[in-house]
mmCIF file of C-alpha atoms in Angstrom:
data_model
loop_
_atom_site.group_PDB
_atom_site.id
_atom_site.type_symbol
_atom_site.label_atom_id
_atom_site.label_comp_id
_atom_site.label_asym_id
_atom_site.label_seq_id
_atom_site.Cartn_x
_atom_site.Cartn_y
_atom_site.Cartn_z
ATOM 1 C CA UNK M 1 7.416 15.376 40.472
ATOM 2 C CA UNK M 2 8.091 18.020 37.806
ATOM 3 C CA UNK M 3 4.996 19.255 35.948
ATOM 4 C CA UNK M 4 4.754 20.653 32.436
ATOM 5 C CA UNK M 5 3.152 24.120 32.400
ATOM 6 C CA UNK M 6 1.564 23.517 28.969
ATOM 7 C CA UNK M 7 -0.052 20.119 29.545
ATOM 8 C CA UNK M 8 -0.887 17.799 32.436
ATOM 9 C CA UNK M 9 2.203 15.630 32.084
ATOM 10 C CA UNK M 10 4.539 15.176 35.035
ATOM 11 C CA UNK M 11 8.066 13.749 35.212
ATOM 12 C CA UNK M 12 10.230 12.254 37.917
ATOM 13 C CA UNK M 13 13.405 13.873 36.609
ATOM 14 C CA UNK M 14 13.868 17.539 35.739
ATOM 15 C CA UNK M 15 15.921 16.613 32.652
ATOM 16 C CA UNK M 16 12.993 14.618 31.264
ATOM 17 C CA UNK M 17 10.715 17.620 31.744
ATOM 18 C CA UNK M 18 13.158 19.827 29.828
ATOM 19 C CA UNK M 19 13.306 17.321 26.984
ATOM 20 C CA UNK M 20 9.498 17.169 26.914
ATOM 21 C CA UNK M 21 9.160 20.973 26.833
ATOM 22 C CA UNK M 22 11.335 21.108 23.723
ATOM 23 C CA UNK M 23 8.681 19.128 21.836
ATOM 24 C CA UNK M 24 6.335 22.071 22.458
ATOM 25 C CA UNK M 25 8.834 24.849 21.749
ATOM 26 C CA UNK M 26 10.518 23.130 18.794
ATOM 27 C CA UNK M 27 13.964 23.820 20.297
ATOM 28 C CA UNK M 28 16.703 21.485 18.996
ATOM 29 C CA UNK M 29 20.010 22.270 20.734
ATOM 30 C CA UNK M 30 21.834 19.063 19.708
ATOM 31 C CA UNK M 31 23.157 18.921 16.156
ATOM 32 C CA UNK M 32 24.938 16.181 14.199
ATOM 33 C CA UNK M 33 28.302 17.223 12.726
ATOM 34 C CA UNK M 34 28.025 14.660 9.922
ATOM 35 C CA UNK M 35 24.698 15.697 8.382
ATOM 36 C CA UNK M 36 23.730 18.964 10.147
ATOM 37 C CA UNK M 37 20.448 17.512 11.465
ATOM 38 C CA UNK M 38 19.339 18.914 14.824
ATOM 39 C CA UNK M 39 17.609 17.159 17.734
ATOM 40 C CA UNK M 40 15.767 18.050 20.930
ATOM 41 C CA UNK M 41 17.458 15.338 23.025
ATOM 42 C CA UNK M 42 20.996 14.022 23.378
ATOM 43 C CA UNK M 43 19.711 10.445 23.045
ATOM 44 C CA UNK M 44 18.221 11.261 19.645
ATOM 45 C CA UNK M 45 21.571 12.715 18.575
ATOM 46 C CA UNK M 46 23.392 9.543 19.656
ATOM 47 C CA UNK M 47 20.959 7.409 17.694
ATOM 48 C CA UNK M 48 21.512 9.583 14.604
ATOM 49 C CA UNK M 49 25.307 9.356 14.943
ATOM 50 C CA UNK M 50 25.034 5.563 15.051
ATOM 51 C CA UNK M 51 23.256 5.607 11.677
ATOM 52 C CA UNK M 52 26.453 7.132 10.250
ATOM 53 C CA UNK M 53 28.805 4.709 12.017
ATOM 54 C CA UNK M 54 26.541 1.686 11.518
ATOM 55 C CA UNK M 55 26.804 0.853 15.219
ATOM 56 C CA UNK M 56 23.890 -1.162 16.651
ATOM 57 C CA UNK M 57 24.949 -2.220 20.150
ATOM 58 C CA UNK M 58 21.615 -3.619 21.355
ATOM 59 C CA UNK M 59 20.771 -7.104 20.044
ATOM 60 C CA UNK M 60 17.591 -9.167 20.397
ATOM 61 C CA UNK M 61 18.269 -12.544 22.032
ATOM 62 C CA UNK M 62 15.318 -14.123 20.164
ATOM 63 C CA UNK M 63 16.025 -13.273 16.522
ATOM 64 C CA UNK M 64 19.421 -11.540 16.546
ATOM 65 C CA UNK M 65 18.155 -8.206 15.233
ATOM 66 C CA UNK M 66 20.226 -5.225 16.385
ATOM 67 C CA UNK M 67 19.202 -1.687 17.318
ATOM 68 C CA UNK M 68 20.829 1.690 17.840
ATOM 69 C CA UNK M 69 18.802 2.401 21.016
ATOM 70 C CA UNK M 70 17.950 0.248 24.039
ATOM 71 C CA UNK M 71 14.376 1.591 23.990
ATOM 72 C CA UNK M 72 13.950 0.323 20.426
ATOM 73 C CA UNK M 73 15.140 -3.128 21.495
ATOM 74 C CA UNK M 74 12.666 -3.154 24.398
ATOM 75 C CA UNK M 75 9.816 -2.253 22.053
ATOM 76 C CA UNK M 76 10.916 -4.917 19.564
ATOM 77 C CA UNK M 77 11.034 -7.638 22.242
ATOM 78 C CA UNK M 78 7.316 -7.109 22.869
ATOM 79 C CA UNK M 79 6.676 -8.574 19.408
ATOM 80 C CA UNK M 80 8.163 -11.874 20.628
ATOM 81 C CA UNK M 81 6.574 -11.799 24.096
ATOM 82 C CA UNK M 82 3.195 -10.532 22.885
ATOM 83 C CA UNK M 83 3.241 -7.912 25.639
ATOM 84 C CA UNK M 84 0.974 -4.903 25.015
ATOM 85 C CA UNK M 85 1.319 -2.836 28.196
ATOM 86 C CA UNK M 86 -0.626 0.243 27.081
ATOM 87 C CA UNK M 87 -4.417 -0.136 27.478
ATOM 88 C CA UNK M 88 -7.222 2.122 26.322
ATOM 89 C CA UNK M 89 -9.560 2.999 29.211
ATOM 90 C CA UNK M 90 -12.484 3.465 26.775
ATOM 91 C CA UNK M 91 -12.520 0.209 24.812
ATOM 92 C CA UNK M 92 -9.824 -1.976 26.391
ATOM 93 C CA UNK M 93 -7.617 -2.229 23.285
ATOM 94 C CA UNK M 94 -3.918 -2.832 24.046
ATOM 95 C CA UNK M 95 -0.842 -1.448 22.333
ATOM 96 C CA UNK M 96 2.873 -2.175 22.225
ATOM 97 C CA UNK M 97 3.845 1.516 22.172
ATOM 98 C CA UNK M 98 2.528 4.423 24.247
ATOM 99 C CA UNK M 99 2.337 6.667 21.174
ATOM 100 C CA UNK M 100 0.035 4.130 19.491
ATOM 101 C CA UNK M 101 -2.290 4.358 22.499
ATOM 102 C CA UNK M 102 -2.211 8.174 22.366
ATOM 103 C CA UNK M 103 -3.116 8.215 18.691
ATOM 104 C CA UNK M 104 -5.878 5.662 19.332
ATOM 105 C CA UNK M 105 -7.452 7.728 22.138
ATOM 106 C CA UNK M 106 -8.123 10.590 19.746
ATOM 107 C CA UNK M 107 -10.427 8.266 17.770
ATOM 108 C CA UNK M 108 -12.813 8.296 20.739
ATOM 109 C CA UNK M 109 -12.825 12.079 21.149
ATOM 110 C CA UNK M 110 -12.295 12.920 17.433
ATOM 111 C CA UNK M 111 -10.268 15.875 18.704
ATOM 112 C CA UNK M 112 -7.397 17.016 16.485
ATOM 113 C CA UNK M 113 -5.656 19.908 18.244
ATOM 114 C CA UNK M 114 -2.653 20.426 15.934
ATOM 115 C CA UNK M 115 -3.221 22.344 12.684
ATOM 116 C CA UNK M 116 -0.858 22.972 9.764
ATOM 117 C CA UNK M 117 -0.431 26.699 9.056
ATOM 118 C CA UNK M 118 0.152 26.017 5.344
ATOM 119 C CA UNK M 119 -2.804 23.856 4.293
ATOM 120 C CA UNK M 120 -5.009 23.757 7.437
ATOM 121 C CA UNK M 121 -4.782 19.963 7.802
ATOM 122 C CA UNK M 122 -5.289 18.922 11.418
ATOM 123 C CA UNK M 123 -3.590 16.156 13.411
ATOM 124 C CA UNK M 124 -4.085 14.320 16.686
ATOM 125 C CA UNK M 125 -0.364 14.343 17.557
ATOM 126 C CA UNK M 126 2.251 17.091 17.380
ATOM 127 C CA UNK M 127 4.785 14.616 15.963
ATOM 128 C CA UNK M 128 2.427 13.903 13.049
ATOM 129 C CA UNK M 129 2.093 17.630 12.368
ATOM 130 C CA UNK M 130 5.888 18.024 12.389
ATOM 131 C CA UNK M 131 6.252 15.169 9.899
ATOM 132 C CA UNK M 132 3.530 16.640 7.718
ATOM 133 C CA UNK M 133 5.192 20.074 7.641
ATOM 134 C CA UNK M 134 8.222 18.516 5.940
ATOM 135 C CA UNK M 135 6.035 18.052 2.847
ATOM 136 C CA UNK M 136 5.793 21.851 2.591
ATOM 137 C CA UNK M 137 9.424 22.575 3.515
ATOM 138 C CA UNK M 138 10.859 19.734 1.400
ATOM 139 C CA UNK M 139 12.969 18.597 4.352
ATOM 140 C CA UNK M 140 14.065 14.947 4.134
ATOM 141 C CA UNK M 141 16.334 14.307 7.121
ATOM 142 C CA UNK M 142 16.600 10.520 6.839
ATOM 143 C CA UNK M 143 19.243 9.334 4.346
ATOM 144 C CA UNK M 144 19.976 5.857 2.988
ATOM 145 C CA UNK M 145 23.652 4.994 3.479
ATOM 146 C CA UNK M 146 23.559 2.627 0.458
ATOM 147 C CA UNK M 147 22.116 4.784 -2.320
ATOM 148 C CA UNK M 148 21.821 8.275 -0.833
ATOM 149 C CA UNK M 149 18.031 8.522 -1.171
ATOM 150 C CA UNK M 150 16.370 10.773 1.400
ATOM 151 C CA UNK M 151 13.060 10.378 3.208
ATOM 152 C CA UNK M 152 10.703 12.499 5.289
ATOM 153 C CA UNK M 153 10.125 9.761 7.880
ATOM 154 C CA UNK M 154 12.565 7.366 9.529
ATOM 155 C CA UNK M 155 9.985 4.621 8.995
ATOM 156 C CA UNK M 156 10.119 5.201 5.232
ATOM 157 C CA UNK M 157 13.908 4.899 5.338
ATOM 158 C CA UNK M 158 13.684 1.578 7.214
ATOM 159 C CA UNK M 159 11.164 0.214 4.723
ATOM 160 C CA UNK M 160 13.426 1.334 1.869
ATOM 161 C CA UNK M 161 16.440 -0.397 3.423
ATOM 162 C CA UNK M 162 14.466 -3.619 3.826
ATOM 163 C CA UNK M 163 13.499 -3.521 0.140
ATOM 164 C CA UNK M 164 17.239 -3.442 -0.661
ATOM 165 C CA UNK M 165 18.051 -6.374 1.613
ATOM 166 C CA UNK M 166 14.829 -8.288 0.911
ATOM 167 C CA UNK M 167 14.276 -8.559 4.665
ATOM 168 C CA UNK M 168 10.690 -8.964 5.873
ATOM 169 C CA UNK M 169 11.039 -9.170 9.658
ATOM 170 C CA UNK M 170 7.357 -9.409 10.606
ATOM 171 C CA UNK M 171 5.836 -12.861 10.035
ATOM 172 C CA UNK M 172 2.246 -14.023 10.449
ATOM 173 C CA UNK M 173 2.028 -16.900 12.940
ATOM 174 C CA UNK M 174 -1.067 -18.279 11.155
ATOM 175 C CA UNK M 175 0.050 -18.592 7.528
ATOM 176 C CA UNK M 176 3.748 -17.652 7.545
ATOM 177 C CA UNK M 177 3.363 -14.605 5.299
ATOM 178 C CA UNK M 178 6.030 -11.973 5.994
ATOM 179 C CA UNK M 179 5.853 -8.194 5.919
ATOM 180 C CA UNK M 180 8.286 -5.295 5.850
ATOM 181 C CA UNK M 181 6.148 -3.159 8.173
ATOM 182 C CA UNK M 182 4.585 -4.220 11.494
ATOM 183 C CA UNK M 183 1.360 -2.299 10.804
ATOM 184 C CA UNK M 184 0.885 -4.321 7.587
ATOM 185 C CA UNK M 185 1.187 -7.530 9.609
ATOM 186 C CA UNK M 186 -1.405 -6.227 12.092
ATOM 187 C CA UNK M 187 -3.809 -5.449 9.255
ATOM 188 C CA UNK M 188 -3.206 -8.883 7.723
ATOM 189 C CA UNK M 189 -3.900 -10.664 11.033
ATOM 190 C CA UNK M 190 -7.404 -9.154 11.081
ATOM 191 C CA UNK M 191 -8.220 -11.354 8.064
ATOM 192 C CA UNK M 192 -7.518 -14.512 10.111
ATOM 193 C CA UNK M 193 -9.436 -13.231 13.135
ATOM 194 C CA UNK M 194 -12.306 -11.959 11.005
ATOM 195 C CA UNK M 195 -11.914 -8.654 12.810
ATOM 196 C CA UNK M 196 -13.415 -5.562 11.165
ATOM 197 C CA UNK M 197 -12.993 -2.737 13.690
ATOM 198 C CA UNK M 198 -14.006 0.155 11.430
ATOM 199 C CA UNK M 199 -17.795 0.462 11.138
ATOM 200 C CA UNK M 200 -19.787 2.690 8.817
ATOM 201 C CA UNK M 201 -22.150 4.996 10.739
ATOM 202 C CA UNK M 202 -24.543 5.091 7.762
ATOM 203 C CA UNK M 203 -25.236 1.412 7.064
ATOM 204 C CA UNK M 204 -23.343 -0.576 9.716
ATOM 205 C CA UNK M 205 -20.949 -2.280 7.273
ATOM 206 C CA UNK M 206 -17.526 -2.955 8.781
ATOM 207 C CA UNK M 207 -14.049 -2.861 7.240
ATOM 208 C CA UNK M 208 -10.623 -4.162 8.232
ATOM 209 C CA UNK M 209 -8.876 -0.861 7.426
ATOM 210 C CA UNK M 210 -9.708 2.769 8.147
ATOM 211 C CA UNK M 211 -8.824 3.738 4.572
ATOM 212 C CA UNK M 212 -11.363 1.250 3.204
ATOM 213 C CA UNK M 213 -14.016 2.707 5.506
ATOM 214 C CA UNK M 214 -13.329 6.225 4.217
ATOM 215 C CA UNK M 215 -13.681 5.031 0.621
ATOM 216 C CA UNK M 216 -16.901 3.218 1.514
ATOM 217 C CA UNK M 217 -18.419 6.252 3.267
ATOM 218 C CA UNK M 218 -18.079 8.235 0.045
ATOM 219 C CA UNK M 219 -20.776 5.966 -1.431
ATOM 220 C CA UNK M 220 -23.202 7.472 1.096
ATOM 221 C CA UNK M 221 -21.928 11.049 0.994
ATOM 222 C CA UNK M 222 -21.354 11.146 -2.770
ATOM 223 C CA UNK M 223 -18.013 12.832 -2.095
ATOM 224 C CA UNK M 224 -15.528 12.644 -4.971
ATOM 225 C CA UNK M 225 -12.445 14.537 -3.774
ATOM 226 C CA UNK M 226 -10.153 13.542 -6.658
ATOM 227 C CA UNK M 227 -10.790 15.506 -9.845
ATOM 228 C CA UNK M 228 -9.161 15.327 -13.260
ATOM 229 C CA UNK M 229 -7.317 18.524 -14.210
ATOM 230 C CA UNK M 230 -8.021 17.949 -17.922
ATOM 231 C CA UNK M 231 -11.772 17.300 -17.832
ATOM 232 C CA UNK M 232 -14.626 17.616 -15.348
ATOM 233 C CA UNK M 233 -14.620 14.002 -14.152
ATOM 234 C CA UNK M 234 -14.317 13.439 -10.408
ATOM 235 C CA UNK M 235 -13.495 10.244 -8.500
ATOM 236 C CA UNK M 236 -13.891 8.902 -4.994
ATOM 237 C CA UNK M 237 -10.716 6.781 -5.179
ATOM 238 C CA UNK M 238 -7.303 8.160 -6.133
ATOM 239 C CA UNK M 239 -6.384 4.964 -8.035
ATOM 240 C CA UNK M 240 -9.319 5.494 -10.387
ATOM 241 C CA UNK M 241 -8.207 9.071 -11.030
ATOM 242 C CA UNK M 242 -4.697 7.883 -11.949
ATOM 243 C CA UNK M 243 -6.100 5.266 -14.338
ATOM 244 C CA UNK M 244 -8.351 7.909 -15.906
ATOM 245 C CA UNK M 245 -5.497 10.419 -16.327
ATOM 246 C CA UNK M 246 -3.512 7.867 -18.330
ATOM 247 C CA UNK M 247 -6.263 7.854 -20.958
ATOM 248 C CA UNK M 248 -5.670 11.606 -21.490
ATOM 249 C CA UNK M 249 -1.903 11.277 -21.696
ATOM 250 C CA UNK M 250 -2.044 8.215 -23.938
ATOM 251 C CA UNK M 251 0.416 6.734 -21.504
ATOM 252 C CA UNK M 252 1.071 3.033 -22.027
ATOM 253 C CA UNK M 253 2.957 1.506 -19.137
ATOM 254 C CA UNK M 254 2.462 -2.166 -19.896
ATOM 255 C CA UNK M 255 4.153 -4.029 -22.725
ATOM 256 C CA UNK M 256 3.425 -7.412 -24.303
ATOM 257 C CA UNK M 257 6.437 -9.709 -24.161
ATOM 258 C CA UNK M 258 5.273 -11.480 -27.359
ATOM 259 C CA UNK M 259 4.704 -8.620 -29.803
ATOM 260 C CA UNK M 260 5.981 -5.550 -27.851
ATOM 261 C CA UNK M 261 2.637 -3.748 -28.184
ATOM 262 C CA UNK M 262 1.749 -1.519 -25.239
ATOM 263 C CA UNK M 263 -1.383 -0.688 -23.266
ATOM 264 C CA UNK M 264 -2.403 1.994 -20.766
ATOM 265 C CA UNK M 265 -3.615 -0.220 -17.921
ATOM 266 C CA UNK M 266 -2.623 -3.574 -16.491
ATOM 267 C CA UNK M 267 -6.044 -4.634 -15.262
ATOM 268 C CA UNK M 268 -7.316 -5.561 -18.730
ATOM 269 C CA UNK M 269 -4.501 -5.283 -21.247
ATOM 270 C CA UNK M 270 -5.160 -8.082 -23.735
ATOM 271 C CA UNK M 271 -4.407 -8.005 -27.450
ATOM 272 C CA UNK M 272 -5.424 -10.426 -30.160
ATOM 273 C CA UNK M 273 -2.815 -12.676 -31.666
ATOM 274 C CA UNK M 274 -3.373 -11.412 -35.203
ATOM 275 C CA UNK M 275 -0.656 -13.644 -36.596
ATOM 276 C CA UNK M 276 -2.862 -16.749 -36.430
ATOM 277 C CA UNK M 277 -6.430 -17.662 -37.207
ATOM 278 C CA UNK M 278 -7.316 -19.024 -33.784
ATOM 279 C CA UNK M 279 -8.392 -15.726 -32.262
ATOM 280 C CA UNK M 280 -6.457 -16.511 -29.095
ATOM 281 C CA UNK M 281 -5.626 -13.603 -26.819
ATOM 282 C CA UNK M 282 -2.180 -12.892 -25.504
ATOM 283 C CA UNK M 283 -1.561 -11.532 -22.079
ATOM 284 C CA UNK M 284 0.248 -8.287 -21.508
ATOM 285 C CA UNK M 285 2.616 -8.016 -18.562
ATOM 286 C CA UNK M 286 4.482 -5.205 -16.930
ATOM 287 C CA UNK M 287 7.088 -3.098 -18.671
ATOM 288 C CA UNK M 288 9.675 -5.609 -17.476
ATOM 289 C CA UNK M 289 8.433 -8.012 -20.139
ATOM 290 C CA UNK M 290 6.811 -10.503 -17.772
ATOM 291 C CA UNK M 291 3.735 -12.180 -19.222
ATOM 292 C CA UNK M 292 1.380 -13.237 -16.443
ATOM 293 C CA UNK M 293 -1.433 -15.469 -17.753
ATOM 294 C CA UNK M 294 -4.052 -15.938 -15.084
ATOM 295 C CA UNK M 295 -7.720 -16.838 -15.230
ATOM 296 C CA UNK M 296 -10.175 -14.472 -13.593
ATOM 297 C CA UNK M 297 -10.400 -14.784 -9.849
ATOM 298 C CA UNK M 298 -13.176 -14.101 -7.397
ATOM 299 C CA UNK M 299 -15.913 -13.318 -9.876
ATOM 300 C CA UNK M 300 -14.986 -9.720 -10.726
ATOM 301 C CA UNK M 301 -17.534 -8.575 -13.261
ATOM 302 C CA UNK M 302 -16.607 -8.227 -16.906
ATOM 303 C CA UNK M 303 -18.339 -8.817 -20.214
ATOM 304 C CA UNK M 304 -15.537 -7.958 -22.519
ATOM 305 C CA UNK M 305 -13.889 -11.375 -22.844
ATOM 306 C CA UNK M 306 -14.648 -15.093 -22.962
ATOM 307 C CA UNK M 307 -14.446 -16.919 -19.663
ATOM 308 C CA UNK M 308 -11.123 -18.521 -20.562
ATOM 309 C CA UNK M 309 -9.406 -15.248 -21.416
ATOM 310 C CA UNK M 310 -6.193 -14.495 -19.605
ATOM 311 C CA UNK M 311 -5.318 -11.177 -18.026
ATOM 312 C CA UNK M 312 -2.313 -9.634 -16.354
ATOM 313 C CA UNK M 313 -2.719 -8.468 -12.777
ATOM 314 C CA UNK M 314 -1.484 -5.020 -11.822
ATOM 315 C CA UNK M 315 1.902 -4.897 -10.196
ATOM 316 C CA UNK M 316 2.028 -8.607 -9.360
ATOM 317 C CA UNK M 317 3.931 -10.564 -11.993
ATOM 318 C CA UNK M 318 2.515 -14.024 -12.553
ATOM 319 C CA UNK M 319 5.625 -15.635 -13.930
ATOM 320 C CA UNK M 320 4.112 -18.342 -16.159
ATOM 321 C CA UNK M 321 5.973 -17.028 -19.184
ATOM 322 C CA UNK M 322 8.909 -15.415 -17.404
ATOM 323 C CA UNK M 323 12.220 -16.076 -19.056
ATOM 324 C CA UNK M 324 14.897 -17.170 -18.595
ATOM 325 C CA UNK M 325 14.229 -19.886 -16.011
ATOM 326 C CA UNK M 326 15.442 -18.813 -12.575
ATOM 327 C CA UNK M 327 16.710 -20.282 -9.366
ATOM 328 C CA UNK M 328 13.393 -20.329 -7.465
ATOM 329 C CA UNK M 329 11.629 -23.632 -8.172
ATOM 330 C CA UNK M 330 8.002 -24.513 -7.492
ATOM 331 C CA UNK M 331 7.755 -27.673 -5.369
ATOM 332 C CA UNK M 332 4.366 -28.528 -6.930
ATOM 333 C CA UNK M 333 5.083 -28.461 -10.667
ATOM 334 C CA UNK M 334 8.834 -27.848 -10.974
ATOM 335 C CA UNK M 335 8.632 -24.496 -12.760
ATOM 336 C CA UNK M 336 11.493 -22.088 -12.059
ATOM 337 C CA UNK M 337 11.430 -18.327 -11.626
ATOM 338 C CA UNK M 338 14.016 -15.579 -11.528
ATOM 339 C CA UNK M 339 12.380 -13.789 -8.588
ATOM 340 C CA UNK M 340 11.115 -15.176 -5.285
ATOM 341 C CA UNK M 341 8.077 -12.885 -5.471
ATOM 342 C CA UNK M 342 7.163 -14.401 -8.838
ATOM 343 C CA UNK M 343 7.303 -17.895 -7.350
ATOM 344 C CA UNK M 344 5.025 -16.866 -4.465
ATOM 345 C CA UNK M 345 2.553 -15.359 -6.917
ATOM 346 C CA UNK M 346 2.662 -18.523 -9.057
ATOM 347 C CA UNK M 347 1.936 -20.752 -6.053
ATOM 348 C CA UNK M 348 -1.507 -19.189 -5.716
ATOM 349 C CA UNK M 349 -2.487 -21.226 -8.788
ATOM 350 C CA UNK M 350 -1.870 -24.407 -6.783
ATOM 351 C CA UNK M 351 -3.203 -23.272 -3.397
ATOM 352 C CA UNK M 352 -6.183 -21.298 -4.794
ATOM 353 C CA UNK M 353 -5.220 -18.615 -2.260
ATOM 354 C CA UNK M 354 -7.192 -15.391 -2.608
ATOM 355 C CA UNK M 355 -5.591 -13.008 -0.107
ATOM 356 C CA UNK M 356 -7.392 -9.816 -1.154
ATOM 357 C CA UNK M 357 -10.845 -9.290 0.360
ATOM 358 C CA UNK M 358 -13.565 -6.763 -0.359
ATOM 359 C CA UNK M 359 -14.388 -5.076 2.947
ATOM 360 C CA UNK M 360 -17.974 -4.427 1.844
ATOM 361 C CA UNK M 361 -19.219 -7.847 0.738
ATOM 362 C CA UNK M 362 -16.422 -10.215 1.795
ATOM 363 C CA UNK M 363 -15.642 -11.493 -1.717
ATOM 364 C CA UNK M 364 -12.050 -12.728 -2.130
ATOM 365 C CA UNK M 365 -9.682 -12.187 -5.031
ATOM 366 C CA UNK M 366 -6.347 -13.494 -6.189
ATOM 367 C CA UNK M 367 -5.094 -10.191 -7.550
ATOM 368 C CA UNK M 368 -5.194 -6.770 -5.908
ATOM 369 C CA UNK M 369 -4.735 -4.410 -8.856
ATOM 370 C CA UNK M 370 -6.981 -6.083 -11.394
ATOM 371 C CA UNK M 371 -9.673 -8.067 -9.627
ATOM 372 C CA UNK M 372 -10.275 -6.397 -6.255
ATOM 373 C CA UNK M 373 -9.978 -2.810 -7.505
ATOM 374 C CA UNK M 374 -12.287 -3.477 -10.459
ATOM 375 C CA UNK M 375 -14.769 -5.220 -8.158
ATOM 376 C CA UNK M 376 -14.804 -2.305 -5.686
ATOM 377 C CA UNK M 377 -16.025 -0.029 -8.479
ATOM 378 C CA UNK M 378 -19.277 -2.014 -8.491
ATOM 379 C CA UNK M 379 -19.867 -0.739 -4.939
ATOM 380 C CA UNK M 380 -18.621 2.812 -5.523
ATOM 381 C CA UNK M 381 -20.237 3.220 -8.948
ATOM 382 C CA UNK M 382 -16.921 4.545 -10.262
ATOM 383 C CA UNK M 383 -16.430 4.390 -14.055
ATOM 384 C CA UNK M 384 -13.008 5.917 -14.770
ATOM 385 C CA UNK M 385 -12.712 5.003 -18.474
ATOM 386 C CA UNK M 386 -14.538 7.403 -20.809
ATOM 387 C CA UNK M 387 -15.242 7.069 -24.533
ATOM 388 C CA UNK M 388 -13.831 10.059 -26.435
ATOM 389 C CA UNK M 389 -16.528 9.669 -29.105
ATOM 390 C CA UNK M 390 -19.766 9.663 -27.102
ATOM 391 C CA UNK M 391 -18.723 10.285 -23.479
ATOM 392 C CA UNK M 392 -19.962 6.946 -22.142
ATOM 393 C CA UNK M 393 -18.070 5.707 -19.052
ATOM 394 C CA UNK M 394 -16.950 2.178 -18.173
ATOM 395 C CA UNK M 395 -15.692 0.318 -15.111
ATOM 396 C CA UNK M 396 -12.853 -1.443 -16.970
ATOM 397 C CA UNK M 397 -10.581 -0.419 -19.813
ATOM 398 C CA UNK M 398 -11.447 -3.594 -21.746
ATOM 399 C CA UNK M 399 -15.124 -2.633 -21.750
ATOM 400 C CA UNK M 400 -14.212 0.761 -23.206
ATOM 401 C CA UNK M 401 -12.122 -0.890 -25.945
ATOM 402 C CA UNK M 402 -14.959 -3.246 -26.880
ATOM 403 C CA UNK M 403 -17.353 -0.277 -26.971
ATOM 404 C CA UNK M 404 -14.969 1.758 -29.167
ATOM 405 C CA UNK M 405 -15.265 -0.884 -31.896
ATOM 406 C CA UNK M 406 -18.977 0.013 -32.251
ATOM 407 C CA UNK M 407 -17.877 3.463 -33.463
ATOM 408 C CA UNK M 408 -15.145 2.251 -35.823
ATOM 409 C CA UNK M 409 -17.090 -0.725 -37.182
ATOM 410 C CA UNK M 410 -14.007 -2.842 -36.538
ATOM 411 C CA UNK M 411 -14.633 -6.437 -35.491
ATOM 412 C CA UNK M 412 -11.295 -7.954 -34.420
ATOM 413 C CA UNK M 413 -12.713 -11.314 -33.281
ATOM 414 C CA UNK M 414 -12.875 -13.733 -36.225
ATOM 415 C CA UNK M 415 -14.225 -17.280 -36.238
ATOM 416 C CA UNK M 416 -11.584 -19.749 -37.425
ATOM 417 C CA UNK M 417 -14.304 -21.967 -39.004
ATOM 418 C CA UNK M 418 -16.148 -19.379 -41.139
ATOM 419 C CA UNK M 419 -15.819 -15.810 -42.320
#
């Protein structure tokens, strides 16, 4: 056995010890002649060279997927077999990869031994620190062979390539939903199992994701780490800060496909149809011109519209008014859509599926951007939309607009029967 002088690891082969020691020293003696990237091991160099040649000699017998390295194939096959050979001695959780177990073990000790010299962020793994440092150096060693885009992480490159091909290799065995990233599938599966492994130490509430727990804990601590550079407002969630900043810039990202008017936010971007006397409201879609009419889902609070008003969800085109008709046809009602994603979104109207869940109270929602995010502000107390006249803050942009009419004296809602 060959032992590392810097840690307790031991290796059967001397060459493996040398390769391991380079992770501590940062030495990278192997360099690629095609892109000038350098590597600590010859195997890593071979894998990089295959990205240039497109060679993937190792193929999965179950699904036909090919890999540049045999080790990657072995890891992939565990998805089919369900094998999780790496077990945590503290809680018994099992993992497909040894590095996932290592990262998990730090959650028990809360020790983070690797610190960034630039910004003082700390990490449980050296590899995570190395990846983080690329943010400061601007290094993006992973290049897309199709479009030339570069990425800090190889995982980001893979996800990018799958968005080009439309491939979603990780499928849920319960409902058939597919995902680009394995970790997203794992998170999704917790919904079926009812598993909420992340528990708040203040109140005992549990969440399916660590990020949701962090957001929840800010309710107790009062921490608001995201602050607006233009005013003194602070926010506990970065999405609320971004929505707030758009009100300063007057930025209007979402355009109505009927009248071409624009609005700053997608969660409540409705305009009156002033051309008629019915007072009906038209739905604004994304800048692509998609108009997604959809009734409110999951009971997200709002007082700014009648119950039959239609809103456009954020980032998820409901293709009811998409045009022209496309090649993806709904088996329930026969409607056609240009994009497969639009068809899937439309089908929620038939299935009543509400895939987005609040980790605090369990309420379910059809739309992520509009309904769930607006609902979460009830728990956090966040009110990102501020009136420029009196400084009053609101949870939703529509509430701010309705309030603004009290200053202008404008009353845009007219009864078609009387004056």
